[in-house]
Coordinates of C-alpha atoms in Angstrom, one line a residue:
X1 CA -24.7 44.7 2.0
X2 CA -25.5 44.7 5.8
X3 CA -27.9 47.6 6.5
X4 CA -27.6 48.8 10.0
X5 CA -30.4 51.2 11.1
X6 CA -29.4 53.4 13.8
X7 CA -30.9 57.2 14.8
X8 CA -28.8 59.6 13.2
X9 CA -29.3 62.9 11.3
X10 CA -27.1 61.5 8.6
X11 CA -27.7 59.7 5.3
X12 CA -24.4 57.7 4.4
X13 CA -23.5 57.1 0.7
X14 CA -21.1 54.6 -0.1
X15 CA -20.2 53.7 -3.7
X16 CA -18.2 50.8 -4.3
X17 CA -16.0 50.4 -7.2
X18 CA -14.0 47.5 -8.4
X19 CA -11.2 49.4 -10.3
X20 CA -7.8 47.8 -12.5
X21 CA -4.8 50.0 -13.0
X22 CA -4.6 51.1 -16.6
X23 CA -2.4 48.3 -17.0
X24 CA -4.3 44.9 -16.8
X25 CA -3.1 42.6 -14.3
X26 CA -1.8 39.4 -16.0
X27 CA -2.0 36.8 -13.6
X28 CA 0.7 34.3 -12.8
X29 CA 1.1 30.6 -13.4
X30 CA -0.5 28.4 -10.2
X31 CA 2.2 25.6 -10.9
X32 CA 1.0 22.9 -9.2
X33 CA -2.7 23.1 -9.4
X34 CA -4.2 21.0 -10.7
X35 CA -1.8 17.7 -10.2
X36 CA -4.1 15.8 -12.5
X37 CA -3.2 15.1 -16.3
X38 CA -6.2 16.1 -18.7
X39 CA -4.7 14.6 -21.7
X40 CA -2.8 11.4 -22.6
X41 CA -1.4 10.4 -26.0
X42 CA 0.2 6.9 -26.4
X43 CA -2.4 5.0 -24.7
X44 CA -6.2 5.1 -25.0
X45 CA -6.7 6.2 -21.4
X46 CA -4.6 7.1 -18.0
X47 CA -4.6 3.5 -16.9
X48 CA -3.5 1.6 -19.8
X49 CA -0.2 0.4 -20.8
X50 CA 1.5 -1.5 -23.2
X51 CA 3.8 -0.4 -25.9
X52 CA 4.3 -0.8 -29.7
X53 CA 5.3 0.7 -32.7
X54 CA 1.3 1.9 -33.9
X55 CA 0.3 5.0 -34.6
X56 CA -1.7 5.4 -31.4
X57 CA 1.2 3.9 -29.6
X58 CA 4.6 5.0 -28.2
X59 CA 7.9 3.0 -26.8
X60 CA 9.6 4.6 -23.7
X61 CA 8.8 8.2 -25.1
X62 CA 11.7 10.9 -24.3
X63 CA 11.7 14.7 -25.6
X64 CA 8.8 16.5 -26.6
X65 CA 8.3 19.9 -28.2
X66 CA 5.7 21.7 -30.1
X67 CA 5.8 24.1 -33.0
X68 CA 4.6 27.6 -32.0
X69 CA 3.5 28.5 -35.1
X70 CA 0.8 25.6 -35.6
X71 CA 1.1 24.0 -32.4
X72 CA 1.7 20.5 -33.3
X73 CA 3.5 18.3 -31.1
X74 CA 6.4 16.4 -31.7
X75 CA 7.8 13.0 -29.5
X76 CA 10.9 11.5 -29.9
X77 CA 9.8 7.6 -29.6
X78 CA 13.1 6.5 -28.4
X79 CA 12.7 2.7 -28.7
X80 CA 10.6 2.9 -31.6
X81 CA 13.7 4.6 -33.3
X82 CA 11.4 7.2 -34.8
X83 CA 9.4 10.5 -34.2
X84 CA 6.0 11.1 -34.1
X85 CA 4.0 14.4 -35.0
X86 CA 0.7 15.0 -33.6
X87 CA -2.0 17.2 -34.8
X88 CA -2.3 20.6 -32.8
X89 CA -2.4 20.1 -28.9
X90 CA -5.4 21.9 -28.8
X91 CA -7.3 19.9 -31.1
X92 CA -6.1 16.3 -29.3
X93 CA -8.1 13.6 -27.5
X94 CA -6.6 10.9 -25.2
X95 CA -5.3 8.2 -27.5
X96 CA -4.9 10.3 -30.7
X97 CA -3.1 8.7 -33.3
X98 CA 0.1 10.4 -34.8
X99 CA -0.5 12.4 -38.1
X100 CA 3.0 11.3 -39.5
X101 CA 6.3 9.4 -38.6
X102 CA 9.9 10.4 -39.1
X103 CA 12.7 7.7 -39.1
X104 CA 10.2 4.9 -40.4
X105 CA 8.5 4.1 -43.6
X106 CA 5.1 4.1 -41.9
X107 CA 3.4 3.2 -39.0
X108 CA 4.0 0.0 -37.6
X109 CA 7.7 0.0 -38.2
X110 CA 10.7 0.1 -35.4
X111 CA 13.8 -0.7 -37.6
X112 CA 16.9 1.1 -36.0
X113 CA 19.7 2.1 -39.0
X114 CA 21.6 5.2 -40.5
X115 CA 20.3 7.0 -43.2
X116 CA 18.6 10.3 -44.2
X117 CA 15.2 8.6 -43.4
X118 CA 16.5 6.4 -40.5
X119 CA 17.4 6.8 -36.8
X120 CA 18.7 4.6 -33.8
X121 CA 17.4 5.3 -30.4
X122 CA 16.3 9.2 -31.0
X123 CA 16.3 11.0 -27.6
X124 CA 15.0 14.6 -28.0
X125 CA 13.2 16.7 -30.3
X126 CA 13.5 20.9 -30.7
X127 CA 11.9 23.2 -33.4
X128 CA 14.3 26.1 -34.1
X129 CA 12.9 29.6 -34.8
X130 CA 12.1 29.1 -38.7
X131 CA 10.0 25.8 -37.8
X132 CA 12.6 23.0 -38.4
X133 CA 12.7 20.1 -36.5
X134 CA 15.8 18.8 -35.0
X135 CA 16.5 15.3 -33.5
X136 CA 19.2 14.0 -31.4
X137 CA 19.7 10.8 -33.3
X138 CA 21.6 9.5 -29.8
X139 CA 22.9 5.8 -30.8
X140 CA 23.7 7.4 -34.8
X141 CA 25.9 10.2 -32.6
X142 CA 24.6 12.7 -35.1
X143 CA 21.8 15.4 -34.9
X144 CA 19.2 15.7 -37.7
X145 CA 17.3 18.3 -39.3
X146 CA 14.2 18.5 -41.1
X147 CA 12.9 21.4 -42.9
X148 CA 9.5 22.7 -42.5
X149 CA 8.4 20.4 -40.1
X150 CA 4.5 21.1 -39.7
X151 CA 4.4 20.5 -43.5
X152 CA 6.4 17.0 -44.2
X153 CA 5.1 13.8 -44.7
X154 CA 5.8 10.4 -43.2
X155 CA 9.5 9.3 -44.0
X156 CA 10.6 12.7 -45.0
X157 CA 14.5 12.8 -45.1
X158 CA 16.4 14.9 -43.0
X159 CA 18.5 17.5 -45.0
X160 CA 21.1 18.3 -42.4
X161 CA 23.4 16.1 -40.2
X162 CA 25.6 17.8 -37.5
X163 CA 28.0 15.5 -36.0
X164 CA 28.7 13.3 -39.1
X165 CA 30.3 14.0 -42.0
X166 CA 27.4 12.3 -44.0
X167 CA 23.8 10.5 -43.3
X168 CA 25.2 7.3 -43.9
X169 CA 28.0 7.4 -41.1
X170 CA 27.6 6.8 -37.7
X171 CA 31.2 7.1 -36.1
X172 CA 31.6 9.0 -32.3
X173 CA 34.3 10.8 -31.2
X174 CA 35.2 14.0 -29.4
X175 CA 36.6 16.4 -32.1
X176 CA 34.7 19.6 -32.6
X177 CA 32.7 18.0 -35.6
X178 CA 32.1 14.8 -33.6
X179 CA 29.2 13.6 -31.0
X180 CA 29.0 11.0 -28.8
X181 CA 25.4 10.0 -27.9
X182 CA 23.7 12.9 -27.9
X183 CA 20.7 13.5 -25.8
X184 CA 19.0 16.6 -25.7
X185 CA 18.7 19.7 -28.0
X186 CA 17.7 23.5 -27.3
X187 CA 17.4 27.0 -29.3
X188 CA 18.0 30.3 -27.8
X189 CA 16.1 33.9 -28.7
X190 CA 18.8 34.0 -32.0
X191 CA 18.3 30.3 -33.4
X192 CA 21.6 29.2 -31.9
X193 CA 21.6 25.4 -31.3
X194 CA 22.6 23.8 -28.2
X195 CA 23.5 19.8 -27.8
X196 CA 24.1 18.1 -24.8
X197 CA 26.6 15.7 -25.8
X198 CA 26.4 13.1 -23.1
X199 CA 28.9 10.6 -23.2
X200 CA 31.6 13.4 -24.5
X201 CA 30.5 14.9 -20.9
X202 CA 30.2 18.8 -22.6
X203 CA 27.5 21.0 -24.3
X204 CA 28.1 21.7 -27.9
X205 CA 26.7 25.2 -29.2
X206 CA 26.2 25.7 -32.9
X207 CA 26.1 29.6 -34.0
X208 CA 23.0 30.1 -36.7
X209 CA 23.3 26.0 -37.7
X210 CA 21.0 26.6 -40.7
X211 CA 23.6 28.3 -42.4
X212 CA 26.2 25.6 -42.0
X213 CA 27.2 22.6 -43.7
X214 CA 26.9 18.6 -43.1
X215 CA 29.9 17.7 -40.1
X216 CA 30.0 21.7 -39.2
X217 CA 32.3 22.2 -36.4
X218 CA 31.1 23.5 -33.1
X219 CA 31.4 27.3 -32.1
X220 CA 31.6 26.8 -28.2
X221 CA 32.0 24.0 -25.8
X222 CA 31.1 24.0 -22.3
X223 CA 31.4 21.2 -20.0
X224 CA 35.1 20.2 -20.4
X225 CA 38.8 22.0 -20.1
X226 CA 39.4 21.2 -24.3
X227 CA 38.1 19.2 -27.3
X228 CA 39.2 15.4 -26.7
X229 CA 38.6 12.4 -24.5
X230 CA 36.2 13.7 -21.3
X231 CA 37.2 14.0 -17.9
X232 CA 34.9 13.3 -15.5
X233 CA 35.8 15.1 -12.6
X234 CA 32.8 17.1 -10.6
X235 CA 33.8 20.7 -10.7
X236 CA 32.7 24.1 -11.7
X237 CA 34.4 23.5 -15.0
X238 CA 33.3 19.9 -15.6
X239 CA 30.2 18.7 -16.3
X240 CA 29.8 15.0 -16.2
X241 CA 27.1 13.4 -18.5
X242 CA 24.4 16.0 -19.4
X243 CA 21.1 14.8 -19.5
X244 CA 18.5 18.0 -20.5
X245 CA 19.7 21.5 -21.4
X246 CA 17.6 24.6 -22.0
X247 CA 18.0 28.6 -22.4
X248 CA 16.0 31.2 -21.2
X249 CA 15.2 34.6 -22.9
X250 CA 18.3 36.2 -21.6
X251 CA 20.8 33.5 -23.1
X252 CA 21.1 31.6 -19.5
X253 CA 21.9 27.9 -20.1
X254 CA 20.9 25.3 -17.8
X255 CA 22.2 21.9 -17.9
X256 CA 21.1 19.0 -15.7
X257 CA 23.8 16.5 -15.1
X258 CA 22.2 13.3 -14.5
X259 CA 25.3 11.6 -12.8
X260 CA 26.0 14.1 -10.5
X261 CA 22.7 15.3 -9.8
X262 CA 22.7 18.8 -10.0
X263 CA 22.4 21.4 -12.8
X264 CA 24.8 23.8 -13.7
X265 CA 24.2 27.3 -15.2
X266 CA 26.2 29.7 -18.0
X267 CA 24.7 32.9 -18.2
X268 CA 25.7 34.3 -21.9
X269 CA 26.5 31.1 -23.0
X270 CA 26.6 31.6 -26.6
X271 CA 28.9 34.2 -26.2
X272 CA 31.8 32.3 -23.8
X273 CA 35.1 30.8 -24.6
X274 CA 35.4 27.2 -24.7
X275 CA 35.7 25.5 -21.1
X276 CA 34.5 28.4 -19.5
X277 CA 33.1 27.6 -15.8
X278 CA 29.8 27.6 -14.8
X279 CA 28.3 30.4 -12.7
X280 CA 25.9 28.9 -10.6
X281 CA 25.0 25.3 -9.5
X282 CA 21.5 24.2 -8.6
X283 CA 20.5 21.0 -6.8
X284 CA 23.9 20.9 -4.6
X285 CA 25.6 22.8 -2.0
X286 CA 28.5 23.6 -4.0
X287 CA 30.7 22.7 -7.4
X288 CA 32.2 19.5 -6.1
X289 CA 29.2 17.8 -4.5
X290 CA 27.1 15.0 -6.2
X291 CA 25.0 13.2 -4.0
X292 CA 21.4 12.4 -5.1
X293 CA 18.4 13.0 -2.9
X294 CA 14.6 13.0 -2.3
X295 CA 13.6 16.7 -0.8
X296 CA 12.7 19.9 -2.1
X297 CA 16.0 20.8 -3.4
X298 CA 17.8 17.4 -4.3
X299 CA 17.6 15.6 -7.3
X300 CA 18.3 11.9 -8.1
X301 CA 19.1 11.5 -11.9
X302 CA 17.7 14.9 -13.6
X303 CA 16.9 14.8 -17.3
X304 CA 15.2 16.8 -19.5
X305 CA 14.6 20.5 -18.8
X306 CA 12.3 23.3 -19.9
X307 CA 11.9 27.0 -19.0
X308 CA 8.4 29.1 -19.5
X309 CA 8.0 32.7 -20.8
X310 CA 7.8 33.5 -17.1
X311 CA 11.3 32.0 -16.1
X312 CA 9.8 28.9 -14.4
X313 CA 12.6 26.0 -14.7
X314 CA 10.9 22.6 -15.0
X315 CA 13.0 19.3 -14.2
X316 CA 12.3 15.8 -15.1
X317 CA 14.0 14.4 -11.9
X318 CA 13.4 11.0 -13.2
X319 CA 14.9 8.7 -10.4
X320 CA 12.2 10.3 -8.0
X321 CA 9.3 9.9 -10.8
X322 CA 8.5 13.6 -10.7
X323 CA 9.0 16.9 -12.2
X324 CA 10.3 19.8 -10.2
X325 CA 9.1 23.5 -10.5
X326 CA 11.4 26.2 -9.9
X327 CA 10.1 29.6 -10.0
X328 CA 12.4 32.7 -10.9
X329 CA 15.2 30.2 -12.3
X330 CA 17.8 33.0 -13.3
X331 CA 18.1 33.7 -9.6
X332 CA 18.8 30.7 -7.9
X333 CA 21.7 28.8 -6.9
X334 CA 23.0 26.0 -4.5
X335 CA 19.9 24.3 -2.9
X336 CA 17.4 26.1 -3.6
X337 CA 13.9 24.8 -2.9
X338 CA 11.7 23.8 -5.4
X339 CA 8.0 25.4 -5.5
X340 CA 6.0 22.7 -6.6
X341 CA 5.8 18.8 -7.7
X342 CA 4.0 17.0 -10.3
X343 CA 3.7 13.2 -10.0
X344 CA 4.1 13.0 -6.3
X345 CA 1.9 14.0 -3.3
X346 CA 4.9 16.0 -1.7
X347 CA 8.3 16.6 -1.9
X348 CA 9.5 13.6 0.2
X349 CA 7.7 10.7 -1.8
X350 CA 9.0 9.1 -4.6
X351 CA 6.5 6.3 -5.7
X352 CA 5.8 5.4 -9.4
X353 CA 2.5 4.8 -10.8
X354 CA 0.2 4.3 -13.5
X355 CA -2.8 7.1 -12.8
X356 CA -3.5 10.5 -14.1
X357 CA -1.3 12.0 -11.4
X358 CA 1.9 9.3 -11.4
X359 CA 4.8 8.8 -13.3
X360 CA 7.1 6.1 -14.0
X361 CA 10.8 7.6 -15.0
X362 CA 9.3 10.5 -16.7
X363 CA 11.9 11.4 -19.1
X364 CA 10.7 14.8 -21.6
X365 CA 9.4 17.8 -20.5
X366 CA 7.9 21.1 -22.5
X367 CA 5.4 23.0 -23.2
X368 CA 2.5 23.3 -25.7
X369 CA 1.1 27.1 -26.8
X370 CA -1.7 27.1 -24.1
X371 CA 1.0 26.7 -21.4
X372 CA 0.3 23.2 -20.3
X373 CA 3.1 21.0 -19.2
X374 CA 4.1 17.7 -21.3
X375 CA 5.5 15.0 -19.8
X376 CA 7.1 12.1 -21.7
X377 CA 6.2 9.5 -19.1
X378 CA 8.6 7.1 -20.3
X379 CA 8.2 3.6 -18.5
X380 CA 4.6 4.0 -18.4
X381 CA 4.7 4.4 -22.4
X382 CA 2.6 7.3 -22.7
X383 CA 2.7 11.3 -23.1
X384 CA 0.7 13.4 -20.3
X385 CA -0.6 17.1 -20.6
X386 CA -1.4 19.2 -17.4
X387 CA -2.9 22.2 -17.9
X388 CA -1.3 24.8 -15.3
X389 CA -3.9 27.9 -14.5
X390 CA -3.7 31.6 -14.5
X391 CA -4.3 32.1 -11.1
X392 CA -6.1 35.2 -9.9
X393 CA -8.0 35.2 -6.6
X394 CA -11.5 36.5 -6.9
X395 CA -12.6 39.2 -4.7
X396 CA -16.1 40.2 -4.4
X397 CA -18.7 42.6 -2.5
X398 CA -21.0 40.6 -1.2
X399 CA -24.7 42.5 -0.6
X400 CA -26.4 39.8 1.1
X401 CA -26.6 36.1 1.8
X402 CA -28.5 35.4 -1.7
X403 CA -26.7 37.8 -4.1
X404 CA -23.1 38.4 -5.4
X405 CA -21.9 41.5 -6.8
X406 CA -18.5 41.7 -8.7
X407 CA -17.1 38.6 -9.0
X408 CA -15.0 37.7 -11.6
X409 CA -14.5 41.0 -12.8
X410 CA -10.7 41.4 -12.0
X411 CA -8.8 39.3 -14.4
X412 CA -6.1 39.7 -17.1
X413 CA -8.9 41.7 -19.5
X414 CA -8.8 44.6 -17.4
X415 CA -12.8 44.4 -16.6
X416 CA -14.5 47.0 -13.8
X417 CA -18.0 47.5 -12.5
X418 CA -19.2 49.4 -9.8
X419 CA -22.0 49.4 -6.9
X420 CA -24.2 51.8 -5.4
X421 CA -25.5 51.6 -1.7
X422 CA -27.2 53.6 0.8
X423 CA -27.6 53.4 4.5
X424 CA -29.0 55.6 7.0
X425 CA -26.4 54.6 9.5
X426 CA -23.2 56.6 10.3
X427 CA -21.4 53.0 10.7
X428 CA -20.9 51.4 7.6
X429 CA -20.6 47.7 7.1
X430 CA -19.4 45.9 4.0
X431 CA -18.8 42.2 3.4
X432 CA -15.8 41.4 1.5
X433 CA -15.6 37.9 0.2
X434 CA -12.2 36.5 -1.2
X435 CA -13.3 33.3 -3.1
X436 CA -10.9 30.6 -4.6
X437 CA -12.0 29.6 -8.2
X438 CA -9.1 27.2 -9.2
X439 CA -8.9 23.8 -9.0
X440 CA -6.5 23.4 -5.8
X441 CA -6.1 24.8 -2.4
X442 CA -4.7 28.3 -1.8
X443 CA -4.7 30.8 1.1
X444 CA -4.8 34.5 0.9
X445 CA -3.3 37.9 2.5
X446 CA -5.8 40.5 2.9
X447 CA -4.2 43.9 2.8
X448 CA -5.7 47.3 3.4
X449 CA -4.8 51.2 3.2
X450 CA -7.1 54.3 4.0
X451 CA -6.4 57.9 2.6
X452 CA -8.7 59.6 4.7
X453 CA -7.7 60.5 8.4
X454 CA -11.3 61.2 9.0
X455 CA -12.2 57.6 8.6
X456 CA -11.4 54.5 11.0
X457 CA -11.6 51.2 9.3
X458 CA -11.2 47.5 10.8
X459 CA -11.5 43.4 9.3
X460 CA -14.1 41.9 11.4
X461 CA -14.9 38.2 10.9
X462 CA -18.5 37.2 10.3
X463 CA -18.8 36.8 14.0
X464 CA -17.6 40.2 14.9
X465 CA -13.9 39.2 16.4
X466 CA -11.5 41.9 15.4
X467 CA -8.9 40.7 13.1
X468 CA -6.8 43.8 12.8
X469 CA -6.9 47.1 14.6
X470 CA -6.7 49.0 12.0
X471 CA -6.2 48.9 7.9
X472 CA -3.8 51.3 7.9
X473 CA -1.1 49.1 9.4
X474 CA -2.8 45.7 9.5
X475 CA -3.2 42.9 7.4
X476 CA -5.0 39.1 7.5
X477 CA -3.4 35.7 6.5
X478 CA -6.8 34.0 5.1
X479 CA -6.9 30.0 6.4
X480 CA -6.3 27.3 3.2
X481 CA -9.4 27.6 1.1
X482 CA -10.6 24.7 -0.9
X483 CA -11.4 25.0 -4.3
X484 CA -14.9 27.1 -4.5
X485 CA -14.6 28.0 -0.9
X486 CA -15.0 31.3 0.1
X487 CA -13.9 33.3 3.4
X488 CA -16.1 36.3 4.4
X489 CA -15.0 39.6 6.1
X490 CA -17.0 42.5 7.7
X491 CA -15.4 45.8 6.8
X492 CA -16.6 48.4 9.1
X493 CA -16.2 52.0 8.5
X494 CA -17.2 54.8 10.6
X495 CA -15.9 58.3 11.0
X496 CA -13.4 59.6 14.1
X497 CA -15.7 62.1 14.5
X498 CA -18.8 64.0 13.5
X499 CA -18.8 65.9 10.1
X500 CA -20.8 67.6 7.6
X501 CA -18.4 66.2 5.3
X502 CA -16.3 63.5 5.1
X503 CA -14.6 61.3 2.0
X504 CA -12.3 58.6 2.0
X505 CA -10.8 56.2 -0.5
X506 CA -10.2 52.7 1.0
X507 CA -8.1 50.1 -1.1
X508 CA -8.4 46.4 -0.2
X509 CA -6.6 44.0 -2.1
X510 CA -6.4 40.0 -2.2
X511 CA -2.8 38.5 -2.5
X512 CA -2.7 34.8 -3.8
X513 CA 0.2 33.1 -2.0
X514 CA 0.7 30.8 -4.9
X515 CA 1.4 33.5 -7.6
X516 CA 1.8 36.7 -6.1
X517 CA -0.7 38.4 -8.4
X518 CA -3.4 40.9 -6.6
X519 CA -6.9 41.8 -7.0
X520 CA -7.7 45.4 -6.3
X521 CA -11.0 46.3 -4.7
X522 CA -11.8 50.3 -4.7
X523 CA -14.1 51.6 -2.3
X524 CA -15.0 55.3 -1.9
X525 CA -17.8 56.5 0.6
X526 CA -18.9 59.5 1.9
X527 CA -21.6 60.9 3.8
X528 CA -23.8 64.2 4.1
X529 CA -26.5 65.5 6.5
X530 CA -30.0 64.5 6.3
X531 CA -32.0 67.3 4.5

């Protein structure tokens, strides 16, 4: 607090209260900060390579998923013809060995075969609401179910097959009960199964698949006009080689097409009839365009997809060696720009590499229970985990250069504190500090409002230059702040006229440009005549 002594018959008492509304603020996700992986599986560190069939290595990892009940991590180890299960994600260290292996009789084997206990180039994995593991066994042209995935042991047998009549057949086809190189799986909130049937250029939907028998027919087909040999046109109805898919909380289906470099979107997909046209396209200006590209709004071989609870879509843009992040995906269409990128320094670079911030043809993409981004870094033979911080800008009242009051109080817990200061001046000076406690660079909008006409307020820098003439109408965009940096403002309050009583409630808020979340500072001031 800056105390300014002036000759005045008044004592000004100021009360500064950090306050949240009755509903605690939930901080948003700041995708893109940090950009460095914090955990690697399949390699001992972030600079090693080499792919084999041991318990602590992988070969061409593709799809990844996490069991929400236990946090256990599953990886489709594509070229080792197996699926690995790891311990809970929050307990893993770099290079951790897998707990069990499915598709092989033990670690160290990489034999491809067709049986209830064997696989041939599995491409994706998914956990249903009942905790069962489903595997897209691509070159066996089938999808396998392993019940109670968190408790089964090495070499466990699948107990349901879709796409084949039994566990020893591997014939491809385009009928209602057949598949041809399935590449991706997803479940909606109702437990319905979605299959990207790649070489049939379509998506197959099985409603309530756990109640079905081996070789069951599909309930809905999208991406083609009818069952049978596929068309490879590029249109609103024709899909053309799906590579990944995901369903949001409202039943909206997103499907990537790696040959046409776009994402098609079907709303309420499970309720549609066979061959229904897509509602929207992302990554292209229209439903017939199919050019690849390298920009903030283009793809080059998009593969696996994931979506978080806030509706943020994650796209493995494989040919550009990056993961693109699209917030509010349910509202996007056309050449919508991505909000963040992983694996590159900007939206126009496509370098591949081996480090904690680079990829080489990333395939799988998923989220663990802590919200961390998981990437199957295919050609680097590893799986990377990136923390996605919950961004909440710190707003603090700074009484003097050596102390701070109020830091880190406004968070999702709903904490609050109060500060009382006194001055003999009719002119009140506060220092408001906006601090960046994250791991990246951010900027903030400082806003203010006043409910008392008897007070005039203004923002000033530490040097005293006026930034806005009035808080009532003004706002100020801060410079970008590096992690740990702080920007200081001097807030000046003084009554418009001499009065024996004046009271004002002044609200200040800092809004992060990264996530749109706000911290609120409530300051109440009043002055009374000196006795």
